[in-house]
XYZ file of C-alpha atoms in Angstrom:
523
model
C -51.723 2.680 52.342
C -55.077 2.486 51.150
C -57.535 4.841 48.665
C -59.617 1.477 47.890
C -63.084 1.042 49.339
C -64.787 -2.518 49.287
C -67.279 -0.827 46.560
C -63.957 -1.052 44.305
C -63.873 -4.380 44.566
C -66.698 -5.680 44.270
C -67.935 -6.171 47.797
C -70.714 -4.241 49.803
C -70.317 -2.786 53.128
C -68.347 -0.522 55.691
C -64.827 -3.094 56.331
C -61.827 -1.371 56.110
C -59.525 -1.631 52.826
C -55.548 -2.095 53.695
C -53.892 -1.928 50.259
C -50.203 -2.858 50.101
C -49.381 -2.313 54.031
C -45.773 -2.290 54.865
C -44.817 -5.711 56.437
C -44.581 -3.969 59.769
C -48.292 -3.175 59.800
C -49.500 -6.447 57.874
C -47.364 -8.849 61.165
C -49.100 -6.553 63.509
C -52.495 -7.233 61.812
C -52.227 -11.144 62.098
C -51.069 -10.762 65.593
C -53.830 -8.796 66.307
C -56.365 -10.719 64.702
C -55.173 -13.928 66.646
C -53.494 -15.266 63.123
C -50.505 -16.704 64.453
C -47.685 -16.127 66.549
C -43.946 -15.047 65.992
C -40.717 -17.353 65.862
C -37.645 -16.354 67.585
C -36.499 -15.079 64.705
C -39.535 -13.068 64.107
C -40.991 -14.872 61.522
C -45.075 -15.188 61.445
C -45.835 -18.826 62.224
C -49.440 -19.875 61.116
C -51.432 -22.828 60.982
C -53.336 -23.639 58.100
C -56.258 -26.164 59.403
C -57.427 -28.991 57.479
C -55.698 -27.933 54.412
C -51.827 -27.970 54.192
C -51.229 -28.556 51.070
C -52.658 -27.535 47.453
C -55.896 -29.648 46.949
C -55.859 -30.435 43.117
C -59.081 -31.994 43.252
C -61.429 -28.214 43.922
C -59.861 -26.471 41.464
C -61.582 -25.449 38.384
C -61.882 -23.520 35.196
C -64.602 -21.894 33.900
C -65.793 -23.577 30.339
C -66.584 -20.438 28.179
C -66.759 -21.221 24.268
C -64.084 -18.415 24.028
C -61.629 -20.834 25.735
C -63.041 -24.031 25.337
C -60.315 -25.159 22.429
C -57.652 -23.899 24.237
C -58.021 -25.954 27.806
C -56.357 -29.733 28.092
C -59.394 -30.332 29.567
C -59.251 -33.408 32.376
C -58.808 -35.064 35.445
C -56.224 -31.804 36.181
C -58.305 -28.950 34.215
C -61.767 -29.620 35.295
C -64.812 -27.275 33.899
C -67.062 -25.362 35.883
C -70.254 -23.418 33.999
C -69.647 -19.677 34.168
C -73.072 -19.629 35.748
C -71.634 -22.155 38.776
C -68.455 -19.888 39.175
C -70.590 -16.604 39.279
C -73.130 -18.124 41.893
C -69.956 -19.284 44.387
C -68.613 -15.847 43.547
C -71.803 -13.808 44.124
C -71.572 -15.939 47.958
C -68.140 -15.277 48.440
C -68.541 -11.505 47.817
C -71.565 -11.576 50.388
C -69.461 -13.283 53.164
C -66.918 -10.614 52.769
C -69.114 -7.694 53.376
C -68.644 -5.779 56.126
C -64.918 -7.087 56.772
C -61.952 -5.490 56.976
C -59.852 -6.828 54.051
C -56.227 -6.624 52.410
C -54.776 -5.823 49.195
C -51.331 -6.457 47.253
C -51.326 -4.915 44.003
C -48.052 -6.104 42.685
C -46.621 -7.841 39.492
C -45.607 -11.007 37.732
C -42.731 -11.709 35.826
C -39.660 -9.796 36.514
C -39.152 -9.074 32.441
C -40.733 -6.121 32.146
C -42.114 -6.779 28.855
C -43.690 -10.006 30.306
C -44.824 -8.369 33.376
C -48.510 -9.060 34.393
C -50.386 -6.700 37.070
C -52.267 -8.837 39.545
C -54.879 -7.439 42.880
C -54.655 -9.989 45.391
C -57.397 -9.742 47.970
C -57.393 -11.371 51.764
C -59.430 -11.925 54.026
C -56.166 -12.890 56.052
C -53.147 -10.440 56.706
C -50.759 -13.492 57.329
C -51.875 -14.747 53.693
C -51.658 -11.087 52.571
C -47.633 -10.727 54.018
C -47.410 -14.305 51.957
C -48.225 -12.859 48.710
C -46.780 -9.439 49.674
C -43.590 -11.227 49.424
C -43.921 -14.121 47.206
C -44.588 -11.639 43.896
C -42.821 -8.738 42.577
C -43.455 -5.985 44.840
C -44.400 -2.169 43.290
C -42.726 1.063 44.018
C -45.011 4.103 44.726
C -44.895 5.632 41.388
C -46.015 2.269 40.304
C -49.225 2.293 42.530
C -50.433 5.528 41.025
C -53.439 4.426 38.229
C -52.752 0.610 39.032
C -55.056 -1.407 37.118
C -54.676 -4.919 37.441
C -54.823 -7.637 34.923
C -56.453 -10.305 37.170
C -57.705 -10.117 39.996
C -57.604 -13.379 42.920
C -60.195 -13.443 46.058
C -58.934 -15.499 48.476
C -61.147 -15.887 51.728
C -60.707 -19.373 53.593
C -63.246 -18.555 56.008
C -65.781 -19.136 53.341
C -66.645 -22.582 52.868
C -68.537 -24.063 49.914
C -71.376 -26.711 49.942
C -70.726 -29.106 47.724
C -74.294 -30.290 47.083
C -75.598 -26.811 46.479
C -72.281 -25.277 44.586
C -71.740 -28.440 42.665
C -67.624 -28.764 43.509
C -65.814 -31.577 44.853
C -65.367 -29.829 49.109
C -66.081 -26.992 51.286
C -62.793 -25.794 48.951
C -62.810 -23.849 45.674
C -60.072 -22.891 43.895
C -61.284 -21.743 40.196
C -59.991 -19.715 37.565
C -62.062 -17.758 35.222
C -59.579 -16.688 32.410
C -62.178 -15.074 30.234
C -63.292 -12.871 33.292
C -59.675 -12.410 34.283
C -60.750 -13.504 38.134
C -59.727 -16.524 39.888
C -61.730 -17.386 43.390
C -60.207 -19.531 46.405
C -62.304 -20.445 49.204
C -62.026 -22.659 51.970
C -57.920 -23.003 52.269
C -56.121 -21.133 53.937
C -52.496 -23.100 52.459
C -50.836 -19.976 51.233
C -49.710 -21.792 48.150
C -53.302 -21.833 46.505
C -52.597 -18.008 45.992
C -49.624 -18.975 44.244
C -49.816 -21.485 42.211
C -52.982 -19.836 40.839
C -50.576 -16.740 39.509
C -48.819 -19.278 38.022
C -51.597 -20.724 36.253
C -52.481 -17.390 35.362
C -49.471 -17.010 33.404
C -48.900 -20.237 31.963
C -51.735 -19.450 29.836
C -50.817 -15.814 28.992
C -47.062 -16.489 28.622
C -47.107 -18.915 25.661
C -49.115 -16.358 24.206
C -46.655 -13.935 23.754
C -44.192 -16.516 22.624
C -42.748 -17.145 26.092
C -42.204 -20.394 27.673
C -43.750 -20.834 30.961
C -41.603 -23.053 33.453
C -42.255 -25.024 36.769
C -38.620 -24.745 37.633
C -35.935 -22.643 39.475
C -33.061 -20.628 38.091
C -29.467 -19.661 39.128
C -26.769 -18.147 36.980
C -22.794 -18.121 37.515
C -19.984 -15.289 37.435
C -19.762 -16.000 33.363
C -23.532 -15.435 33.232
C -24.096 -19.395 32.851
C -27.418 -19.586 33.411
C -28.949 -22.841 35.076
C -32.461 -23.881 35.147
C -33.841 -26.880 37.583
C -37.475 -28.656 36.599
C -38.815 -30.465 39.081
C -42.276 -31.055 41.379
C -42.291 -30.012 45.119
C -39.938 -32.167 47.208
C -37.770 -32.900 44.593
C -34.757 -29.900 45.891
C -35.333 -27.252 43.419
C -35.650 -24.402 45.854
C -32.550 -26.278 47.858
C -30.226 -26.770 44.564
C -30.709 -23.324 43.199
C -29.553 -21.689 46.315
C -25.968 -21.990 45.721
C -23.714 -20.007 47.548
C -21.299 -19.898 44.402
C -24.120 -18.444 42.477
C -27.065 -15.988 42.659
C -30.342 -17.016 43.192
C -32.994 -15.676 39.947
C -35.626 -17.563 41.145
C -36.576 -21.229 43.036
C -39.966 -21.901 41.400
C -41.392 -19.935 38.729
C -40.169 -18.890 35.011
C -39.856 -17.861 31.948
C -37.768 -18.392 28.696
C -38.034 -15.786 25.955
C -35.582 -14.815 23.288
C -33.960 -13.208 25.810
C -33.721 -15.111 28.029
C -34.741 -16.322 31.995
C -36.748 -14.789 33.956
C -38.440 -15.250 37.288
C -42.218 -14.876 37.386
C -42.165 -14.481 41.234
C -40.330 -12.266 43.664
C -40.150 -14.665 46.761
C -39.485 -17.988 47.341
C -41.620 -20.956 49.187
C -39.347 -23.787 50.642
C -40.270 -26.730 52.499
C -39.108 -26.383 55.585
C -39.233 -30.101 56.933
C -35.942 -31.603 58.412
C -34.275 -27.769 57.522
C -31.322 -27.391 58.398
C -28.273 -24.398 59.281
C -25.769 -26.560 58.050
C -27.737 -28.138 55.095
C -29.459 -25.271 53.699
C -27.927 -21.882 55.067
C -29.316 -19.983 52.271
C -32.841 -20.618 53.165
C -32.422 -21.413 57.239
C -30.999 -17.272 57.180
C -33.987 -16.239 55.109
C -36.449 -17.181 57.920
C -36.951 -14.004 59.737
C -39.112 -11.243 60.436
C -41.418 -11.026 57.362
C -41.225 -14.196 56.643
C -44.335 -16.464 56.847
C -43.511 -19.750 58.351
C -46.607 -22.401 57.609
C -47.708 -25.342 59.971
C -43.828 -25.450 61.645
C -44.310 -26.671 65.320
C -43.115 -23.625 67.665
C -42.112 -24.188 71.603
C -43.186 -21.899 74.059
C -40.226 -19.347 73.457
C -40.936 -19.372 69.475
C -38.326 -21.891 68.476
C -39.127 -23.946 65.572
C -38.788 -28.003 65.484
C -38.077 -28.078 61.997
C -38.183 -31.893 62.148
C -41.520 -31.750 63.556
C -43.898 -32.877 60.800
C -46.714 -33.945 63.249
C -48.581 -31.474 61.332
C -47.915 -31.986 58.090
C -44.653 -32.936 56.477
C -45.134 -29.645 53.639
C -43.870 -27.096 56.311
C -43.550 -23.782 54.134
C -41.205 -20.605 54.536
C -42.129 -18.073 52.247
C -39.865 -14.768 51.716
C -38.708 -12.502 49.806
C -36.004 -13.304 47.615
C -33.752 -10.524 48.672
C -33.966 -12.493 51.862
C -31.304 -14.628 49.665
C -28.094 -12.996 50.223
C -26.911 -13.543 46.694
C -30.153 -13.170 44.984
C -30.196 -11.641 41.305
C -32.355 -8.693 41.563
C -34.016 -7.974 39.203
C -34.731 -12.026 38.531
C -33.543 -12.327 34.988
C -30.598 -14.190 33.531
C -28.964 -14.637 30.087
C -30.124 -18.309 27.301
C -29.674 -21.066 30.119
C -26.902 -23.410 29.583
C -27.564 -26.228 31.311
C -31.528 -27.517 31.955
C -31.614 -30.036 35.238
C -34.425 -32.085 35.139
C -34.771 -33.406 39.125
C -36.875 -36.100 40.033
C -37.012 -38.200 43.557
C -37.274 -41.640 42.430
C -39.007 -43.812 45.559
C -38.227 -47.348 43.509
C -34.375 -45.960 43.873
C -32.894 -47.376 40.614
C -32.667 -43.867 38.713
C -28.841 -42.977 38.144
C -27.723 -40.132 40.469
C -27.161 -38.717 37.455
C -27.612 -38.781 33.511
C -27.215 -36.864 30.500
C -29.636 -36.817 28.229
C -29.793 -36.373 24.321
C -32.414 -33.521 22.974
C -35.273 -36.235 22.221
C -34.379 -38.117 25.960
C -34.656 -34.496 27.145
C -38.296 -34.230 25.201
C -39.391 -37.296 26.423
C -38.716 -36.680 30.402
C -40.012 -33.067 30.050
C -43.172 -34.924 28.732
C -43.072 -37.553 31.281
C -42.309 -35.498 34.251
C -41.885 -38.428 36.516
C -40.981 -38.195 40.462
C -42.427 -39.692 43.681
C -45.017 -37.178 45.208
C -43.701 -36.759 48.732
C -45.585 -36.935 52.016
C -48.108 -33.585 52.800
C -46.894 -32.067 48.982
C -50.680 -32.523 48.641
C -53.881 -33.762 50.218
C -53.836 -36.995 51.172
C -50.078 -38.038 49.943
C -48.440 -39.653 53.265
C -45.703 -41.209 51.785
C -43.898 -41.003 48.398
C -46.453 -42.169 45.338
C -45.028 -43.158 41.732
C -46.282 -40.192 39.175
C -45.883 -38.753 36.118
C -46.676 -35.033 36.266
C -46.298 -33.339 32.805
C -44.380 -30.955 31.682
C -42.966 -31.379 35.805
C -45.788 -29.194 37.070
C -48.968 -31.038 35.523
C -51.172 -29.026 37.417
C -50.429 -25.638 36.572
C -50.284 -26.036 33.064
C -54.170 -24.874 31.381
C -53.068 -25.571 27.801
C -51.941 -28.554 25.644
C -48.542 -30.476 26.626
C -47.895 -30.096 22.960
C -47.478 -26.056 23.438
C -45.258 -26.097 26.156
C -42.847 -29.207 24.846
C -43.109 -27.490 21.183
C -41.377 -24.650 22.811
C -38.770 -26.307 25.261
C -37.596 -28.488 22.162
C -37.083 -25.318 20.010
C -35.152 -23.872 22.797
C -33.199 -26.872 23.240
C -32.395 -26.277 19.362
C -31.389 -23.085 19.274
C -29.416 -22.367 22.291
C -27.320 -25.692 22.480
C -28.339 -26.188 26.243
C -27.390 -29.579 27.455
C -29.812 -31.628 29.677
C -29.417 -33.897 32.972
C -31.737 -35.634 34.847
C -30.461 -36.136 38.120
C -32.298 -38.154 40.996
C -32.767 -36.829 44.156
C -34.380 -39.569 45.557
C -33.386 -43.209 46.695
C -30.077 -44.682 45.190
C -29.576 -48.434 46.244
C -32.969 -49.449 47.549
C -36.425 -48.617 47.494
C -37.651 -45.360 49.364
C -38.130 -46.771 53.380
C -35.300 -49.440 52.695
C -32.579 -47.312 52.409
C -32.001 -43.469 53.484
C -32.152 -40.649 50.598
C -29.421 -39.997 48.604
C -27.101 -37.631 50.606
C -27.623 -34.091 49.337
C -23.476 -32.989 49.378
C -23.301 -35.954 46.539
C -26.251 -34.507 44.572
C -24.856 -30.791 45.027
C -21.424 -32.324 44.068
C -23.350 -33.988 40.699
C -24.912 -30.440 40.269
C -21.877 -28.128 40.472
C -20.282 -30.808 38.046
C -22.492 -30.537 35.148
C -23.104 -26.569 35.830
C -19.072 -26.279 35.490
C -18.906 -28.118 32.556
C -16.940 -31.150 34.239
C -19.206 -33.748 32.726
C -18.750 -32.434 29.018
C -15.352 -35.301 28.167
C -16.120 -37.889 30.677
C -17.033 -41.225 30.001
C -20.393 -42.112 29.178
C -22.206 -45.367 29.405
C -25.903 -46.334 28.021
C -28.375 -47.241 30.612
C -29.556 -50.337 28.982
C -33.162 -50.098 30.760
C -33.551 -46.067 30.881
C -31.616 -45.309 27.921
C -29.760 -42.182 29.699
C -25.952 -41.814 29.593
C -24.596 -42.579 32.833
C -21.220 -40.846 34.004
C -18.521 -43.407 34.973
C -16.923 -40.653 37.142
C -17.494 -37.771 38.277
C -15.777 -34.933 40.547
C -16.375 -35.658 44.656
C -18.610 -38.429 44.211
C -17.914 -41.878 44.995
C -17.977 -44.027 41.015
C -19.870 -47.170 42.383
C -22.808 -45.226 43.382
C -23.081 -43.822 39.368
C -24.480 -46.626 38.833
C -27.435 -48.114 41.062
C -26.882 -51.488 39.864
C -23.203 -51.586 42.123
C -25.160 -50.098 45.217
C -28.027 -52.685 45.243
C -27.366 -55.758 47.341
C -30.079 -58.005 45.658
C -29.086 -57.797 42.298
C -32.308 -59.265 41.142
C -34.017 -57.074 42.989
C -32.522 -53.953 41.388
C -33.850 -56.026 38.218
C -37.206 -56.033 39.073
C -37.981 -52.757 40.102
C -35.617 -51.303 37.473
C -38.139 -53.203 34.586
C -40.944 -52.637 36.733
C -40.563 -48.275 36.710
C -39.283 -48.609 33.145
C -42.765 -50.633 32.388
C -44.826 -47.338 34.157
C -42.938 -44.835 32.095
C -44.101 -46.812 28.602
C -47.725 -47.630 29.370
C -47.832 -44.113 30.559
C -46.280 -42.297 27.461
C -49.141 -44.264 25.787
C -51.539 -41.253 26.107
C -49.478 -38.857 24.420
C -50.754 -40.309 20.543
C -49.334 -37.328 19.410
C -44.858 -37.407 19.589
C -43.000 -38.537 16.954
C -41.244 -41.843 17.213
C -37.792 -40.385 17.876
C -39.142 -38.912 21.384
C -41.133 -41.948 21.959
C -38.345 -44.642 21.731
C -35.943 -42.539 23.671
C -37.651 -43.776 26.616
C -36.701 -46.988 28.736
C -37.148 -49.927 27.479
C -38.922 -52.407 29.933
């Protein structure tokens, strides 16, 4: 399992190196060091602390005139000197002596052309299982001479001092891109390690000529590929698991000339309010090997998945051969239909709309949803936001790049667009209960099979989307949110009132030509 010594990496001392341990031997590890517990179904159950969910505001990247141009730098993409990032590096490196750690060398990006080598090294074996299988897992031949391409450190035991390290918390989550290294301290949410791969690659991959996507993927018996944007909580990872279709990927891809592919080789769910008969697909997948975050557990290991009295982000993450009709490998043919989801808390979204290409370029841009409770640090119930691109936070470069490329796609592969809300229908979020997920699977499975290509359209007067006067297993009146509302004026106000947020926002982005801009609502 292991020919590494913590001299190869960087770190002083006698600790024991565990590289790429069978799952077996990492679950026994965590048990043994007190990590967590099992499930009945023998899942590892841990429980993250203070910090369970991604904390946008300590991450960093290191300013370096060799990538200074490149970075949208922000409120999101935050600097850091190289010096600062070296000194909380040089600390971190000196807490870990003298421990045992663990290492996953593994890949990213199941295109093998695409593919990026990453070393992941834990302080943790429960976050070392996570990553284990949340990327694309090596055979032995593969191992021999493995060199990576970056290199992450995570070790949550080591917590930062704000006054002396100059960052935000006791947490640190920074990327230096030059160096190839990205550091997280302090948090021990699994989903740090993650979501920094995926930064990782969403500044490699549009180098190369690939778009980089915060978005899942499924593709049909004809090889109709489907791809779903969306933020956390909005039912990617629930949508793409489709019985009637395999699984390439719930989170993570990207789009060459080729076509999809997953970056990741697991999948992270949110467990909250999970269900057998809801979501089969992911209830089966929690078992042993899979890490189960912050999910309350009785005495005999059975998990309250309604239980969010920690946190309402409760995480699975698993393999996705764990997903009995996964694609493996994760790659699929040009996509043929793009889902935009969003979960809109004002609840005057249509269920669903089809969009034009410059509607589509102006909601990729947008990225609006309703951050949902525990999705990150300090969100307790759903908050109005516009996340670019639909994954703001992972995305190191200009919008421009990434919407240059989607709307070239668009172009060239003839891929028609939805938006579909996942959210509130009929009332705002608290008034009235979400909308029911068989009608937004129903909406899904419509415009995947092509049922919403002759139907009747109508123009949204406020969003300017083309609503669907019918469509197959869903009740018509709800098509329209202005039938389900009871106050009529109400629906009015709120209905202006979002359409107002999405103009002042799109106000930033000087840059889009004025067919994208006015194929936005019109407050």
């Amino acid at each position: 399992m292991s020919e590494l010594k913590p001299i190869d990496l960087g770190i002083a001392g006698d600790g024991i190196v565990i590289r790429n341990a069978p799952v077996p031997t990492l679950v026994e590890e965590a048990l043994a060091n007190c990590e967590g517990v099992l499930s009945d179904t023998g899942a590892l159950v841990v429980e993250t602390g203070k910090y369970t969910g991604r904390s946008p505001d300590d991450k960093y990247i290191v300013d370096t005139p060799t990538i200074h141009d490149e970075i949208a730098w922000g409120k999101i993409n935050r600097p850091i000197s190289k010096e600062g990032f070296d000194a909380i590096k040089a600390k971190m490196l000196a807490y870990l002596q003298n421990r045992d750690l663990y290492v996953f060398d593994g890949f990213a990006g199941a295109d093998p052309k695409y593919t990026q080598r990453f070393r992941i090294v834990n302080e943790l074996a429960s976050q070392n299982l996570f990553i284990h299988q949340l990327l694309i897992r090596p055979t032995e031949d593969q191992l021999e001479g493995f060199t990576p391409d970056y290199t992450i450190i995570a070790a949550p035991g080591f917590k930062c001092i704000p006054e002396i390290d100059g960052v935000h918390s006791e947490a640190f989550i920074g990327i230096d891109y030059e160096a190839h290294l990205v550091l997280i301290a302090g948090s021990q949410y699994a989903g740090e390690i993650k979501k920094s791969v995926f930064s990782v690659m969403n500044y490699v991959l549009p180098k190369k000529g690939i778009l980089s996507m915060h978005c899942s993927a499924n593709i049909g018996d004809a090889g109709d590929s489907a791809v779903f944007f969306g933020l956390s909580g909005t039912g990617k990872t629930t949508l793409s698991a489709d019985p009637s279709r395999k699984l390439i990927g719930d989170d993570e891809h990207g789009w060459s000339d080729d076509g999809v592919f997953n970056i990741e080789g697991g999948c992270y769910a949110k467990c909250i309010n999970l269900s057998a008969e809801h979501e089969p697909e992911i209830y089966g997948a929690i078992k042993f090997g899979t890490l189960l975050e912050n999910v309350i557990v009785d005495e005999n290991g059975k998990p309250d998945y309604d239980n969010g009295s920690l946190t309402e982000n409760t995480r699975a993450g698993y393999p996705v051969n764990y997903i009995p009709n996964a694609a493996i490998p994760g790659v699929g043919g040009q996509p043929k239909t793009i889902v935009f989801l969003t979960a809109d808390a004002f609840g005057v979204l249509p269920p669903i709309s089809k969009l034009d290409n410059d509607m589509a370029m102006y909601h990729f841009v947008s990225g609006y949803t309703s951050k949902l409770a525990g999705t990150e640090r300090g969100i307790t119930e759903p908050v109005t936001t516009f996340s670019t691109l639909f994954g703001a936070p992972f995305f190191p470069l200009s919008p421009s790049v990434y919407a240059t490329m989607l709307g070239k796609k668009l172009t060239e592969t003839g891929a028609k667009v939805f938006l579909v809300n996942t959210g509130w229908c009929g009332g705002k979020a608290g008034t009235v209960p979400r909308m029911k997920l068989k009608y937004t699977r129903a909406m899904v499975s419509a415009a995947l099979a092509g049922e919403l290509d002759d139907v009747e359209y109508t123009l949204d007067p406020i969003f300017n989307v083309n609503v669907p006067k019918t469509c197959p297993n869903v009740p018509s009146e709800i098509l329209d949110p202005r039938n389900v509302w009871t106050d009529k004026a109400a629906y009015e106000e709120s209905a202006h009132t979002l359409a107002k947020k999405f103009e002042e926002n799109f106000k930033k982005y000087t840059d889009m030509p004025a067919n994208i801009v006015n194929a936005g609502p019109k407050a």
